[in-house]
mmCIF file of C-alpha atoms in Angstrom:
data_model
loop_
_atom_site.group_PDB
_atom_site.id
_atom_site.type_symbol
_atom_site.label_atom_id
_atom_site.label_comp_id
_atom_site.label_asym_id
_atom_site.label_seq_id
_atom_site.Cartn_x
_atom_site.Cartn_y
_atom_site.Cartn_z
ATOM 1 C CA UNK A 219 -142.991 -145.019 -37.527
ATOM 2 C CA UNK A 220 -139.336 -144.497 -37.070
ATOM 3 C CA UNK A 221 -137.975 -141.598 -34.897
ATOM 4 C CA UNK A 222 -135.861 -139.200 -36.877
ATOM 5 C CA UNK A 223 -132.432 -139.337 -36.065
ATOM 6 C CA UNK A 224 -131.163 -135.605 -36.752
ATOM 7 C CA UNK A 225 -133.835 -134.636 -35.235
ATOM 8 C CA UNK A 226 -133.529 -136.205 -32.346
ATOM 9 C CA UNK A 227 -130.221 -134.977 -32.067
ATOM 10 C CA UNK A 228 -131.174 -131.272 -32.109
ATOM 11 C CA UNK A 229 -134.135 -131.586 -30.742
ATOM 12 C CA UNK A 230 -132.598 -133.442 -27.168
ATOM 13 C CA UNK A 231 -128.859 -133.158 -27.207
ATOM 14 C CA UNK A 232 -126.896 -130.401 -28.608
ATOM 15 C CA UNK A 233 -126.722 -131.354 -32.346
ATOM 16 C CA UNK A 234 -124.689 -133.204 -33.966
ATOM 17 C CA UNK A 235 -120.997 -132.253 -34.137
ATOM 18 C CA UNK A 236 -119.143 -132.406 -37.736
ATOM 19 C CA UNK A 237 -118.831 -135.374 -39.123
ATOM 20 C CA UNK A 238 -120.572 -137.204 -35.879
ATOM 21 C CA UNK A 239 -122.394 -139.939 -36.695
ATOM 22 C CA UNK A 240 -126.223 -140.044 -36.410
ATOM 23 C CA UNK A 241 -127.979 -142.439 -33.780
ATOM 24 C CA UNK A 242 -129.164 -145.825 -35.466
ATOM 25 C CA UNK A 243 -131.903 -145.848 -33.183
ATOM 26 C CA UNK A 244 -132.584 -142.391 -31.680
ATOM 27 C CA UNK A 245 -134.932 -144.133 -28.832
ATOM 28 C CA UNK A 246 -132.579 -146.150 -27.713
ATOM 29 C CA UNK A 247 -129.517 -143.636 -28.323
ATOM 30 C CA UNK A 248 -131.814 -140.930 -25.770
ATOM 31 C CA UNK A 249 -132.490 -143.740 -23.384
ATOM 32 C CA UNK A 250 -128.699 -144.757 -23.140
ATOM 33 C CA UNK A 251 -127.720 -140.833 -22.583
ATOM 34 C CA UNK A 252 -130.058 -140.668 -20.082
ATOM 35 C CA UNK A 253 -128.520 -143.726 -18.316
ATOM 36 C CA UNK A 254 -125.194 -143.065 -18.714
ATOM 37 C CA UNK A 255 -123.046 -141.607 -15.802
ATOM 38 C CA UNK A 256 -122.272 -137.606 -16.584
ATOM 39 C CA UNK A 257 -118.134 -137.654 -17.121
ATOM 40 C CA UNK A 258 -118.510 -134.294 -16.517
ATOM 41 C CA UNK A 259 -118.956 -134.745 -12.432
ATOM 42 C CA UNK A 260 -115.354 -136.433 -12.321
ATOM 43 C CA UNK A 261 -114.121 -132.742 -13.754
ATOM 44 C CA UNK A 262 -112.691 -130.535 -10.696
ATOM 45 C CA UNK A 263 -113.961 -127.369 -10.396
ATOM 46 C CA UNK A 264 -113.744 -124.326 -8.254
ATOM 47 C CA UNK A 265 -114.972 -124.686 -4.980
ATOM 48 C CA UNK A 266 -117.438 -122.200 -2.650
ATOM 49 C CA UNK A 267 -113.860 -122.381 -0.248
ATOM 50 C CA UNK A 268 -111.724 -121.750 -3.370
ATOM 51 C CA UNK A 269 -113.863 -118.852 -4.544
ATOM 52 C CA UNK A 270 -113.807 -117.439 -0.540
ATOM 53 C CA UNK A 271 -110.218 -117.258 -0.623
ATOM 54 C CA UNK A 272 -110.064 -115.758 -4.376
ATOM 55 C CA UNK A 273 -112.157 -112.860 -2.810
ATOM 56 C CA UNK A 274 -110.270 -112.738 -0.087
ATOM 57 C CA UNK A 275 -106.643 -112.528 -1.524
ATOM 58 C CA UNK A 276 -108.393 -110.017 -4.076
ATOM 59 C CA UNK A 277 -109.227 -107.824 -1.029
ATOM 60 C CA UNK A 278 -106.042 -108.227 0.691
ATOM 61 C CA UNK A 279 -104.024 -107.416 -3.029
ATOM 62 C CA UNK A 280 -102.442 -110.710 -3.222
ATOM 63 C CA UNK A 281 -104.230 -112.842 -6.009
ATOM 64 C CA UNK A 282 -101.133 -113.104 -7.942
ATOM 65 C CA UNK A 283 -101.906 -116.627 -8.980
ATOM 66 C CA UNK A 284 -104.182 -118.599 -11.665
ATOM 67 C CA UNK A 285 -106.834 -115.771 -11.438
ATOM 68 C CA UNK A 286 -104.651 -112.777 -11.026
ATOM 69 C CA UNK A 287 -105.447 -109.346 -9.753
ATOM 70 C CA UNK A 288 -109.346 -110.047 -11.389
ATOM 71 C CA UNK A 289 -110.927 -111.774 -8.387
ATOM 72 C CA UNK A 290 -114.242 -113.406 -8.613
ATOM 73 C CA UNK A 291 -114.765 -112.150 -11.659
ATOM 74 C CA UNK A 292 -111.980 -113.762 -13.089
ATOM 75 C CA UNK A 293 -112.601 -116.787 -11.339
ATOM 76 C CA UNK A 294 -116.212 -116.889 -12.874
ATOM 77 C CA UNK A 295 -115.189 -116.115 -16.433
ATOM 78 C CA UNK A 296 -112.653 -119.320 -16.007
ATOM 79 C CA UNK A 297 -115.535 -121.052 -14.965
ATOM 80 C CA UNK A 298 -117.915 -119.974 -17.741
ATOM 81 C CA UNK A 299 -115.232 -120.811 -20.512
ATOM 82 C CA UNK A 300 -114.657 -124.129 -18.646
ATOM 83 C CA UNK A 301 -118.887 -125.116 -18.947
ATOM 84 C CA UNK A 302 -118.612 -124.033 -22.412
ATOM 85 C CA UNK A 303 -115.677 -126.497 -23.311
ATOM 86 C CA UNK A 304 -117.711 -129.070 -21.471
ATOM 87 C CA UNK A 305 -120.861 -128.503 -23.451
ATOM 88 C CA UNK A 306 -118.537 -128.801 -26.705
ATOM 89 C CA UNK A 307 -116.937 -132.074 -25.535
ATOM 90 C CA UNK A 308 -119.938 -134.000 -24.091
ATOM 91 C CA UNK A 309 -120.183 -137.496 -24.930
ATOM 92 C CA UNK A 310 -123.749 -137.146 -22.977
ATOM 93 C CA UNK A 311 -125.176 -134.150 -25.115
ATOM 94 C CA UNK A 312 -128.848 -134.961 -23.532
ATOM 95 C CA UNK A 313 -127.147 -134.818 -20.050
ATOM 96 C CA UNK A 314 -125.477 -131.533 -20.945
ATOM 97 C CA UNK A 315 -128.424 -130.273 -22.411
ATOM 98 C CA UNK A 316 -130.483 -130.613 -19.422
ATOM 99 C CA UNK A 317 -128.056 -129.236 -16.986
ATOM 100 C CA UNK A 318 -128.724 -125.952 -19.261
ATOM 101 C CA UNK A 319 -132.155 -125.871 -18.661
ATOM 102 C CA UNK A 320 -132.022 -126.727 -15.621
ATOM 103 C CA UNK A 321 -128.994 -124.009 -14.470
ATOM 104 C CA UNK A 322 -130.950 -121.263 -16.344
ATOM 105 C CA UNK A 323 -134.508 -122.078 -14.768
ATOM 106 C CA UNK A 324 -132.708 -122.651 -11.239
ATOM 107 C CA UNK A 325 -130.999 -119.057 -11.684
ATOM 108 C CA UNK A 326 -128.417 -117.474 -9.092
ATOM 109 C CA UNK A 327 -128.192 -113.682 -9.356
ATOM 110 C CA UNK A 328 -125.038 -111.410 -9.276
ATOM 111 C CA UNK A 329 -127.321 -108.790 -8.139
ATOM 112 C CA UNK A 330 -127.813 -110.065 -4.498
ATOM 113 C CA UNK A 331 -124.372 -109.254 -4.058
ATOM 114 C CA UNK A 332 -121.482 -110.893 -1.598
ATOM 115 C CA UNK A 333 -120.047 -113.964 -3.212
ATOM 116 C CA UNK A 334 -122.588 -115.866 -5.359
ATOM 117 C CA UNK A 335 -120.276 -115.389 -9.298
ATOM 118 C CA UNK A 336 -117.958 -117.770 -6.705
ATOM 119 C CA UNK A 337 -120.507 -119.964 -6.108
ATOM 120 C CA UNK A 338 -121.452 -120.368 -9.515
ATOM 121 C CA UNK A 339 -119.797 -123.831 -10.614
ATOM 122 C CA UNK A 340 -119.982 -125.297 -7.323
ATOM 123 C CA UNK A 341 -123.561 -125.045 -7.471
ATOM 124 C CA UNK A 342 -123.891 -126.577 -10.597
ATOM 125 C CA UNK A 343 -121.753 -129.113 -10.297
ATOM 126 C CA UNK A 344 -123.185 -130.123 -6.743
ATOM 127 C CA UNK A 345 -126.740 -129.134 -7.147
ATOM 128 C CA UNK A 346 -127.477 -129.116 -10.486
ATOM 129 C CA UNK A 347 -125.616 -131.906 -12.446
ATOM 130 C CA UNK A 348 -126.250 -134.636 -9.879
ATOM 131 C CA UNK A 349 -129.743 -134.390 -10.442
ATOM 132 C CA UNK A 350 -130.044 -133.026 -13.942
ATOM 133 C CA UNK A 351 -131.573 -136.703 -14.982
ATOM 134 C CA UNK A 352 -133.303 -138.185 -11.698
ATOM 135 C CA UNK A 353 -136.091 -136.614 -9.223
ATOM 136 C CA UNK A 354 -137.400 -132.986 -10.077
ATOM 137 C CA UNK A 355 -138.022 -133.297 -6.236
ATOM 138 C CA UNK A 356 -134.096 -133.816 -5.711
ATOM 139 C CA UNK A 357 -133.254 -131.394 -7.733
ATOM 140 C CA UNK A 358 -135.276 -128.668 -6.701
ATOM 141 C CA UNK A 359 -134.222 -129.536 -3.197
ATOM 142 C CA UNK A 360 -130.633 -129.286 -4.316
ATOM 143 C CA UNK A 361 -130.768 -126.206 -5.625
ATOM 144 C CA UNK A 362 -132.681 -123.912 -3.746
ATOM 145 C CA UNK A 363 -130.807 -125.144 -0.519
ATOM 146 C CA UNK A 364 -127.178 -124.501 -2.176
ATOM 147 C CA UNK A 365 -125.371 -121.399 -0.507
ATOM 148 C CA UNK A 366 -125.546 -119.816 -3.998
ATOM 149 C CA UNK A 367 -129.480 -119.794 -3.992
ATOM 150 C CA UNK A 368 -129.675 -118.606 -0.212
#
C-alpha cells in the first residue's frame, strides 16, 4: 500500500505550502528531510554574549541600537518573529517540525528570572537544532546542560 502524500505532509512536516508540490514518494521524501543538513544552522542568531550586553546597555540606558530602549524583551520578540519566518521558509519542514517539539518539551522558563528570554535562540540553535534528528541521548544532553536550562 502506498503512503499518502498529503498526509504525510501534515502529518510530519508542516503542511504543504500553496501551490507546493506533493512528495512522489512520501517515504523517501521523509527519509531525504531527515538526511538533509538543517539550512537553518548557517542563520546567525543572537548570542548568550549578545543578549548579556542587550541587558546590560538596557540597565545602563544606552540600548539605542537594533533593539532599542526594550531590552531582552525586545531582543526575544526579534527572535521569536525570526523562528517563525524560519518555520515559514523551511525547505526541511520535518527538520523544523521536530525542533518544535523538541524546543517545547525541552522548555526554558521566564519565570526563573535573570537572563534566560536572552538565552532563548542560542539555546535552540546550539542545543536544540543540532540534535533535533540524531541521538535523543545528545540531545537531552544538549539541552539540559545549556546555560538557559541551568
Amino acid at each position: 500500500m502506498r503512503a499518502d502524500p498529503y498526509h504525510a505532509t501534515r502529518r510530519f512536516g508542516l503542511g504543504r505550502r500553496g501551490a507546493e508540490p506533493l512528495p512522489d514518494d512520501p517515504r523517501q521524501w521523509l527519509s531525504d528531510q531527515l538526511n538533509r543538513r538543517d539550512p537553518a544552522l548557517d542563520v546567525p542568531v543572537s548570542s548568550i554574549a549578545d543578549a548579556l550586553r542587550t541587558q546590560q546597555e538596557f540597565e545602563m540606558g544606552l540600548s539605542a541600537g537594533k533593539t532599542g530602549m526594550r531590552g531582552l524583551a525586545g531582543l526575544f520578540r526579534d527572535e521569536c518573529a525570526a523562528a517563525l519566518t524560519t518555520a515559514i521558509r523551511t525547505t526541511v519542514p520535518v527538520t523544523e517540525r521536530l525542533v518544535w517539539l523538541w524546543t517545547n518539551h525541552f522548555t526554558i522558563s521566564g519565570r526563573a528570572g535573570g537572563n534566560v528570554f536572552g538565552f532563548a535562540a542560542d539555546y535552540i540553535k546550539t542545543a536544540i537544532r543540532p540534535h533535533a534528528t540524531g541521538r535523543i541521548v545528545d540531545l537531552l544532553r544538549a539541552a539540559i546542560l545549556h546555560p538557559a536550562m541551568l
